[in-house]
mmCIF file of C-alpha atoms and ligand atoms in Angstrom:
data_model
loop_
_atom_site.group_PDB
_atom_site.id
_atom_site.type_symbol
_atom_site.label_atom_id
_atom_site.label_comp_id
_atom_site.label_asym_id
_atom_site.label_seq_id
_atom_site.Cartn_x
_atom_site.Cartn_y
_atom_site.Cartn_z
ATOM 1 C CA MET A 1 -12.091 37.380 -4.970
ATOM 2 C CA PRO A 2 -8.354 35.408 -4.817
ATOM 3 C CA PRO A 3 -8.987 32.474 -6.916
ATOM 4 C CA LYS A 4 -10.059 29.350 -4.855
ATOM 5 C CA PRO A 5 -7.016 26.564 -4.454
ATOM 6 C CA PRO A 6 -7.663 23.600 -6.395
ATOM 7 C CA ILE A 7 -7.187 20.921 -3.755
ATOM 8 C CA SER A 8 -10.431 21.943 -1.535
ATOM 9 C CA PRO A 9 -12.821 21.022 -0.121
ATOM 10 C CA VAL A 10 -15.213 24.093 -1.096
ATOM 11 C CA ASN A 11 -13.857 23.522 -5.117
ATOM 12 C CA PRO A 12 -16.186 22.172 -7.396
ATOM 13 C CA GLU A 13 -13.259 21.634 -9.975
ATOM 14 C CA TRP A 14 -10.921 20.059 -8.483
ATOM 15 C CA ARG A 15 -9.487 16.871 -9.986
ATOM 16 C CA THR A 16 -6.306 15.266 -8.527
ATOM 17 C CA GLN A 17 -6.908 11.928 -7.948
ATOM 18 C CA VAL A 18 -5.835 11.750 -3.739
ATOM 19 C CA ILE A 19 -3.745 8.699 -2.983
ATOM 20 C CA ALA A 20 -3.002 8.276 1.144
ATOM 21 C CA ILE A 21 -0.717 5.369 1.526
ATOM 22 C CA GLY A 22 -1.088 3.724 5.034
ATOM 23 C CA SER A 23 -0.189 0.926 7.017
ATOM 24 C CA GLY A 24 -0.805 -1.007 9.735
ATOM 25 C CA LYS A 25 2.468 -0.502 11.727
ATOM 26 C CA GLY A 26 5.563 1.940 11.108
ATOM 27 C CA GLY A 27 8.874 0.582 8.949
ATOM 28 C CA VAL A 28 7.600 -1.166 6.654
ATOM 29 C CA GLY A 29 7.977 1.178 4.273
ATOM 30 C CA LYS A 30 5.270 3.130 3.601
ATOM 31 C CA SER A 31 7.603 6.606 3.033
ATOM 32 C CA THR A 32 10.312 4.617 0.682
ATOM 33 C CA THR A 33 7.676 3.672 -1.340
ATOM 34 C CA THR A 34 5.241 6.898 -1.073
ATOM 35 C CA VAL A 35 8.673 8.891 -2.052
ATOM 36 C CA ASN A 36 9.766 6.320 -5.781
ATOM 37 C CA ILE A 37 5.669 5.923 -6.768
ATOM 38 C CA ALA A 38 5.320 9.926 -7.046
ATOM 39 C CA ALA A 39 9.187 9.818 -8.627
ATOM 40 C CA ALA A 40 7.818 7.096 -11.042
ATOM 41 C CA LEU A 41 4.310 9.116 -11.287
ATOM 42 C CA ALA A 42 6.331 12.096 -12.649
ATOM 43 C CA ARG A 43 8.697 10.287 -14.716
ATOM 44 C CA GLN A 44 5.609 8.979 -16.203
ATOM 45 C CA GLY A 45 4.573 12.480 -17.044
ATOM 46 C CA TYR A 46 1.914 13.345 -14.350
ATOM 47 C CA SER A 47 2.433 15.771 -12.103
ATOM 48 C CA VAL A 48 2.853 14.708 -8.858
ATOM 49 C CA GLY A 49 2.156 16.589 -4.898
ATOM 50 C CA LEU A 50 3.277 14.672 -1.877
ATOM 51 C CA LEU A 51 1.776 15.589 1.122
ATOM 52 C CA ASP A 52 3.940 14.203 4.134
ATOM 53 C CA ALA A 53 0.893 13.525 6.865
ATOM 54 C CA ASP A 54 3.014 11.804 9.152
ATOM 55 C CA VAL A 55 3.257 14.275 11.414
ATOM 56 C CA TRP A 56 4.981 12.133 14.460
ATOM 57 C CA GLY A 57 7.262 10.272 12.233
ATOM 58 C CA PHE A 58 7.686 12.238 9.052
ATOM 59 C CA SER A 59 10.863 11.363 6.984
ATOM 60 C CA ILE A 60 9.871 12.402 3.610
ATOM 61 C CA PRO A 61 12.294 15.713 4.012
ATOM 62 C CA ARG A 62 15.509 13.610 4.615
ATOM 63 C CA MET A 63 14.751 11.408 1.808
ATOM 64 C CA LEU A 64 14.692 13.845 -0.106
ATOM 65 C CA GLY A 65 16.986 15.508 0.879
ATOM 66 C CA LEU A 66 14.858 19.075 1.769
ATOM 67 C CA SER A 67 15.469 21.393 4.551
ATOM 68 C CA GLY A 68 14.322 25.120 5.431
ATOM 69 C CA GLN A 69 11.145 26.742 5.831
ATOM 70 C CA PRO A 70 9.150 26.716 2.174
ATOM 71 C CA LYS A 71 8.766 30.518 0.564
ATOM 72 C CA ALA A 72 5.446 31.867 0.543
ATOM 73 C CA ALA A 73 3.882 33.645 -2.454
ATOM 74 C CA ASP A 74 0.962 35.041 -3.824
ATOM 75 C CA GLY A 75 -0.408 34.135 -0.443
ATOM 76 C CA LEU A 76 0.300 30.387 -0.837
ATOM 77 C CA ILE A 77 3.178 28.408 0.479
ATOM 78 C CA GLN A 78 5.382 27.604 -2.012
ATOM 79 C CA PRO A 79 6.109 23.302 -1.586
ATOM 80 C CA PRO A 80 9.679 23.024 -3.003
ATOM 81 C CA GLU A 81 10.225 19.994 -5.877
ATOM 82 C CA VAL A 82 12.338 17.285 -5.995
ATOM 83 C CA PHE A 83 12.146 14.998 -8.557
ATOM 84 C CA GLY A 84 9.979 16.603 -10.293
ATOM 85 C CA VAL A 85 7.470 15.958 -7.068
ATOM 86 C CA LYS A 86 6.469 19.261 -5.214
ATOM 87 C CA VAL A 87 6.709 18.384 -1.609
ATOM 88 C CA ILE A 88 5.069 19.863 1.474
ATOM 89 C CA SER A 89 6.314 18.181 5.219
ATOM 90 C CA ILE A 90 5.425 19.107 8.445
ATOM 91 C CA GLY A 91 8.928 18.698 9.092
ATOM 92 C CA LEU A 92 9.972 21.436 7.011
ATOM 93 C CA PHE A 93 8.355 23.654 9.563
ATOM 94 C CA THR A 94 9.188 22.322 12.699
ATOM 95 C CA ASN A 95 13.216 21.129 13.919
ATOM 96 C CA GLU A 96 14.068 17.383 15.333
ATOM 97 C CA ASP A 97 14.938 19.486 18.827
ATOM 98 C CA ASN A 98 11.836 21.013 18.754
ATOM 99 C CA PRO A 99 8.818 18.356 17.935
ATOM 100 C CA VAL A 100 5.431 19.673 18.488
ATOM 101 C CA VAL A 101 3.097 17.905 19.302
ATOM 102 C CA TRP A 102 -0.313 17.694 17.452
ATOM 103 C CA ARG A 103 -3.373 17.186 18.987
ATOM 104 C CA GLY A 104 -6.735 16.347 17.149
ATOM 105 C CA PRO A 105 -8.191 20.181 16.304
ATOM 106 C CA MET A 106 -4.717 22.024 15.716
ATOM 107 C CA LEU A 107 -3.354 18.798 13.366
ATOM 108 C CA HIS A 108 -6.976 19.123 11.637
ATOM 109 C CA LYS A 109 -5.724 22.608 11.395
ATOM 110 C CA ALA A 110 -2.628 21.795 10.154
ATOM 111 C CA LEU A 111 -3.787 19.351 7.769
ATOM 112 C CA GLN A 112 -6.512 21.826 6.304
ATOM 113 C CA GLN A 113 -3.635 24.646 5.514
ATOM 114 C CA PHE A 114 -1.244 22.199 3.779
ATOM 115 C CA LEU A 115 -3.908 20.707 1.453
ATOM 116 C CA GLU A 116 -5.581 24.289 1.153
ATOM 117 C CA ASP A 117 -2.770 26.903 1.293
ATOM 118 C CA VAL A 118 0.018 25.367 -0.808
ATOM 119 C CA ALA A 119 0.329 26.089 -4.396
ATOM 120 C CA TRP A 120 0.035 22.455 -5.187
ATOM 121 C CA ASP A 121 -0.951 23.769 -8.794
ATOM 122 C CA ASP A 122 -3.185 20.974 -9.620
ATOM 123 C CA PRO A 123 -1.589 18.252 -10.035
ATOM 124 C CA ASP A 124 -2.490 14.737 -11.572
ATOM 125 C CA TYR A 125 -1.692 12.686 -8.106
ATOM 126 C CA LEU A 126 -1.749 14.072 -5.229
ATOM 127 C CA LEU A 127 -0.127 11.467 -2.533
ATOM 128 C CA VAL A 128 0.061 11.036 1.111
ATOM 129 C CA ASP A 129 2.084 9.670 3.136
ATOM 130 C CA LEU A 130 -0.433 8.608 6.377
ATOM 131 C CA PRO A 131 1.303 7.788 9.907
ATOM 132 C CA PRO A 132 1.068 4.166 10.630
ATOM 133 C CA GLY A 133 -1.956 2.856 11.598
ATOM 134 C CA THR A 134 -5.309 5.236 11.522
ATOM 135 C CA GLY A 135 -6.664 7.767 13.255
ATOM 136 C CA ASP A 136 -6.823 11.557 13.195
ATOM 137 C CA VAL A 137 -5.149 12.382 9.814
ATOM 138 C CA SER A 138 -6.749 9.826 7.846
ATOM 139 C CA ILE A 139 -10.563 11.119 9.321
ATOM 140 C CA SER A 140 -8.992 14.594 8.858
ATOM 141 C CA ILE A 141 -7.765 13.753 5.303
ATOM 142 C CA ALA A 142 -11.942 11.724 4.256
ATOM 143 C CA GLN A 143 -12.801 15.204 5.497
ATOM 144 C CA PHE A 144 -11.328 17.448 3.640
ATOM 145 C CA LEU A 145 -11.123 14.962 0.333
ATOM 146 C CA PRO A 146 -14.153 12.689 -0.007
ATOM 147 C CA GLY A 147 -13.393 10.329 -2.648
ATOM 148 C CA ALA A 148 -9.966 9.593 -1.488
ATOM 149 C CA SER A 149 -8.561 6.435 -1.897
ATOM 150 C CA MET A 150 -5.655 4.330 0.282
ATOM 151 C CA ILE A 151 -3.432 1.810 -0.613
ATOM 152 C CA VAL A 152 -2.121 -0.545 1.989
ATOM 153 C CA VAL A 153 1.727 -1.276 2.350
ATOM 154 C CA THR A 154 2.317 -4.784 4.080
ATOM 155 C CA THR A 155 5.050 -6.811 4.714
ATOM 156 C CA PRO A 156 5.014 -10.453 3.158
ATOM 157 C CA GLN A 157 4.338 -12.431 7.131
ATOM 158 C CA ALA A 158 0.863 -13.174 8.827
ATOM 159 C CA ALA A 159 1.410 -11.239 12.010
ATOM 160 C CA ALA A 160 1.934 -8.282 9.737
ATOM 161 C CA GLU A 161 -0.508 -8.566 7.234
ATOM 162 C CA LEU A 162 -3.308 -8.700 10.005
ATOM 163 C CA VAL A 163 -2.399 -4.950 11.600
ATOM 164 C CA ALA A 164 -2.946 -3.962 8.121
ATOM 165 C CA GLN A 165 -5.747 -5.808 7.145
ATOM 166 C CA ARG A 166 -6.894 -3.539 10.477
ATOM 167 C CA ALA A 167 -5.563 -0.192 9.199
ATOM 168 C CA GLY A 168 -7.120 -1.027 6.246
ATOM 169 C CA PHE A 169 -10.377 -1.567 8.216
ATOM 170 C CA MET A 170 -10.170 1.600 9.965
ATOM 171 C CA ALA A 171 -9.403 3.325 7.273
ATOM 172 C CA GLU A 172 -12.590 2.725 5.574
ATOM 173 C CA LYS A 173 -14.944 3.640 8.250
ATOM 174 C CA SER A 174 -13.393 6.587 8.761
ATOM 175 C CA GLY A 175 -13.996 7.519 4.673
ATOM 176 C CA LEU A 176 -11.210 7.081 2.866
ATOM 177 C CA ARG A 177 -11.969 4.420 -0.042
ATOM 178 C CA VAL A 178 -8.817 1.230 0.306
ATOM 179 C CA SER A 179 -7.588 0.863 -3.438
ATOM 180 C CA GLY A 180 -5.095 -1.284 -3.351
ATOM 181 C CA VAL A 181 -2.029 -3.551 -1.440
ATOM 182 C CA ILE A 182 1.211 -3.339 -1.683
ATOM 183 C CA GLU A 183 3.792 -5.382 -0.766
ATOM 184 C CA ASN A 184 7.123 -4.584 -0.027
ATOM 185 C CA MET A 185 9.830 -6.407 1.356
ATOM 186 C CA SER A 186 8.670 -9.450 -0.268
ATOM 187 C CA TYR A 187 12.050 -11.599 -0.690
ATOM 188 C CA PHE A 188 16.089 -11.134 -0.833
ATOM 189 C CA ARG A 189 17.572 -11.987 -4.150
ATOM 190 C CA GLY A 190 20.115 -13.510 -3.242
ATOM 191 C CA ASP A 191 23.965 -13.657 -5.583
ATOM 192 C CA ASP A 192 22.482 -17.126 -6.563
ATOM 193 C CA GLY A 193 19.686 -15.459 -8.507
ATOM 194 C CA LYS A 194 17.869 -17.147 -6.383
ATOM 195 C CA ARG A 195 14.389 -15.309 -4.044
ATOM 196 C CA TYR A 196 14.826 -15.413 -0.341
ATOM 197 C CA PRO A 197 11.835 -14.535 1.642
ATOM 198 C CA ILE A 198 13.271 -13.150 4.838
ATOM 199 C CA PHE A 199 9.325 -12.079 6.303
ATOM 200 C CA GLY A 200 7.926 -15.172 5.058
ATOM 201 C CA ALA A 201 5.675 -14.820 2.596
ATOM 202 C CA GLY A 202 1.985 -14.144 0.529
ATOM 203 C CA GLY A 203 0.841 -11.609 3.167
ATOM 204 C CA GLY A 204 0.393 -9.430 0.516
ATOM 205 C CA ARG A 205 -1.914 -10.818 -1.513
ATOM 206 C CA SER A 206 -3.848 -12.649 1.304
ATOM 207 C CA LEU A 207 -4.153 -9.476 2.281
ATOM 208 C CA ALA A 208 -5.676 -8.027 -1.464
ATOM 209 C CA ASP A 209 -7.773 -10.537 -1.168
ATOM 210 C CA ARG A 210 -9.589 -10.153 2.341
ATOM 211 C CA LEU A 211 -9.748 -6.314 1.591
ATOM 212 C CA GLY A 212 -11.233 -7.470 -2.295
ATOM 213 C CA VAL A 213 -8.663 -5.134 -3.539
ATOM 214 C CA PRO A 214 -5.613 -5.904 -6.232
ATOM 215 C CA LEU A 215 -2.230 -7.070 -5.248
ATOM 216 C CA LEU A 216 -0.178 -3.722 -7.235
ATOM 217 C CA ALA A 217 3.575 -5.253 -6.199
ATOM 218 C CA GLU A 218 5.693 -6.912 -4.495
ATOM 219 C CA ILE A 219 8.726 -5.087 -4.135
ATOM 220 C CA PRO A 220 12.070 -7.067 -3.560
ATOM 221 C CA LEU A 221 14.377 -5.981 -0.039
ATOM 222 C CA GLU A 222 17.280 -4.541 -1.418
ATOM 223 C CA PRO A 223 20.092 -2.850 0.950
ATOM 224 C CA ARG A 224 20.425 0.469 -2.123
ATOM 225 C CA LEU A 225 16.881 1.313 -1.332
ATOM 226 C CA ARG A 226 17.158 1.998 1.993
ATOM 227 C CA GLU A 227 21.565 3.768 0.904
ATOM 228 C CA LEU A 228 19.495 5.583 -1.827
ATOM 229 C CA ALA A 229 16.505 6.238 0.891
ATOM 230 C CA ASP A 230 18.863 7.758 3.328
ATOM 231 C CA GLN A 231 21.217 9.302 0.638
ATOM 232 C CA GLY A 232 18.425 11.398 -0.478
ATOM 233 C CA SER A 233 18.173 10.186 -3.251
ATOM 234 C CA ALA A 234 15.076 7.538 -4.947
ATOM 235 C CA MET A 235 15.852 4.059 -6.549
ATOM 236 C CA VAL A 236 13.673 4.985 -9.305
ATOM 237 C CA VAL A 237 16.059 7.912 -10.909
ATOM 238 C CA SER A 238 19.530 6.420 -9.437
ATOM 239 C CA GLU A 239 19.023 3.070 -10.539
ATOM 240 C CA PRO A 240 15.974 2.583 -12.877
ATOM 241 C CA GLY A 241 17.060 -0.755 -14.406
ATOM 242 C CA SER A 242 17.056 -2.786 -10.893
ATOM 243 C CA GLU A 243 15.196 -4.756 -9.393
ATOM 244 C CA SER A 244 12.880 -2.732 -6.846
ATOM 245 C CA ALA A 245 12.668 0.251 -8.737
ATOM 246 C CA GLN A 246 11.624 -1.456 -12.043
ATOM 247 C CA ALA A 247 8.279 -2.967 -9.138
ATOM 248 C CA LEU A 248 8.044 0.009 -7.933
ATOM 249 C CA GLU A 249 7.414 1.639 -11.265
ATOM 250 C CA GLY A 250 5.004 -1.330 -12.180
ATOM 251 C CA ALA A 251 3.015 -0.529 -8.343
ATOM 252 C CA ALA A 252 2.792 3.488 -10.242
ATOM 253 C CA LYS A 253 1.261 2.381 -13.471
ATOM 254 C CA GLU A 254 -1.087 -0.514 -11.746
ATOM 255 C CA LEU A 255 -1.792 2.922 -9.340
ATOM 256 C CA VAL A 256 -2.568 4.726 -12.910
ATOM 257 C CA ASN A 257 -4.510 1.908 -14.572
ATOM 258 C CA LEU A 258 -6.524 1.829 -11.153
ATOM 259 C CA LEU A 259 -7.052 5.457 -10.796
ATOM 260 C CA PRO A 260 -7.010 7.371 -14.190
ATOM 261 C CA ALA A 261 -5.613 11.069 -13.914
ATOM 262 C CA ARG A 262 -8.647 12.757 -14.480
ATOM 263 C CA PRO A 263 -8.732 15.060 -18.148
ATOM 264 C CA ARG A 264 -7.937 18.876 -17.443
ATOM 265 C CA PRO A 265 -10.507 20.968 -17.940
ATOM 266 C CA VAL A 266 -10.277 22.554 -21.497
ATOM 267 C CA PRO A 267 -8.628 25.835 -21.731
ATOM 268 C CA ARG A 268 -10.539 28.834 -22.711
ATOM 269 C CA ILE A 269 -8.959 30.250 -25.678
ATOM 270 C CA SER A 270 -9.608 33.803 -25.849
ATOM 271 C CA LEU A 271 -8.603 34.781 -28.871
ATOM 272 C CA PRO A 272 -7.294 38.788 -30.196
ATOM 273 C CA VAL A 273 -9.579 40.244 -32.330
ATOM 274 C CA GLY A 274 -7.666 42.151 -34.518
ATOM 275 C CA PRO A 275 -9.467 44.414 -36.751
ATOM 276 C CA GLY A 276 -10.852 43.388 -40.389
HETATM 277 N N1 ADP B 301 12.423 -2.520 -0.261
HETATM 278 C C1 ADP B 301 13.536 -2.489 0.543
HETATM 279 N N2 ADP B 301 14.377 -2.782 0.797
HETATM 280 C C2 ADP B 301 15.427 -2.357 2.027
HETATM 281 N N3 ADP B 301 15.438 -1.844 2.439
HETATM 282 C C3 ADP B 301 14.079 -0.905 2.975
HETATM 283 C C4 ADP B 301 13.177 -1.168 1.558
HETATM 284 N N4 ADP B 301 11.462 -0.700 2.258
HETATM 285 C C5 ADP B 301 12.078 0.376 3.312
HETATM 286 N N5 ADP B 301 13.841 0.007 3.532
HETATM 287 C C6 ADP B 301 13.919 0.688 4.737
HETATM 288 O O1 ADP B 301 13.507 0.340 5.699
HETATM 289 C C7 ADP B 301 13.362 1.757 6.711
HETATM 290 C C8 ADP B 301 12.320 1.771 6.749
HETATM 291 O O2 ADP B 301 11.246 2.640 6.009
HETATM 292 P P1 ADP B 301 10.293 3.639 5.850
HETATM 293 O O3 ADP B 301 9.941 3.710 4.109
HETATM 294 O O4 ADP B 301 10.759 4.971 6.589
HETATM 295 O O5 ADP B 301 9.112 3.446 6.272
HETATM 296 P P2 ADP B 301 7.549 3.609 7.071
HETATM 297 O O6 ADP B 301 7.992 4.867 6.308
HETATM 298 O O7 ADP B 301 5.960 2.577 6.770
HETATM 299 O O8 ADP B 301 7.612 3.432 8.175
HETATM 300 C C9 ADP B 301 14.234 2.357 6.028
HETATM 301 O O9 ADP B 301 14.687 2.720 6.223
HETATM 302 C C10 ADP B 301 13.946 1.691 4.366
HETATM 303 O O10 ADP B 301 14.985 2.647 3.607
HETATM 304 MG MG1 MG B 302 7.603 6.820 7.231
#
């Protein structure tokens, strides 16, 4: 019998911490945050997978400068690796001019394949970039991976916070455990050193309080973050000293505190038996 894939609902040994990143609406920086946290976790020495499950609005391949279909080997899809992160996206299997219309059952099947038929190689963390809002994708993820956590990304203004809260409640109904909040675009630091709250203030904190979970980070608005994402790079890798990179590194550390990597099973060592 072929070995069971490590990430699988039928495999009792799977130990990967699965963290879905969700948001109420698009454009709040969910994918940017996901990519940088994944890269930060890899820099901290963890093995990391990134599943882009934003089937309609995938942006991870572009953000990581990836294109072309992954190869298969040993009956498994081999995920390309960027910044030490193994990545799979539906965007690697479709092209921009010919999008796939994903519907319930097919979507469910595709996500199952991306969990079970990819050589994730038993990572410490698997981050899942969800589509905005919640729905079929979250339900499927929760079904395949009971116990998966969700982090909600929001911007600071009250209106965004309410939409994010709805997404959080819906995620819990579909079986994901909301574990934390990340506030993005929290402020812009001017040349005068002052913080300018472009999108208001306090939304992340108040959302975290309402959901009863910790606020993991407040990430500033920094044009370089967008520029690097557009170039297929990541702030935490290219400019680790910047304020946003520090905040993203901090978010990754908080995440590890909250959801520590599970210990690896002790490998069974069989020593060769020599004569005498
Ligand atoms: N903190 C930030 N500072 C500057 N630009 C950001 C920041 N966060 C995200 N962006 C930019 O905003 C846009 C939307 O971010 P993205 O991560 O694609 O959002 P989502 O995945 O929530 O739709 C992208 O162009 C991204 O580069
Ligand atoms: Mg996105």
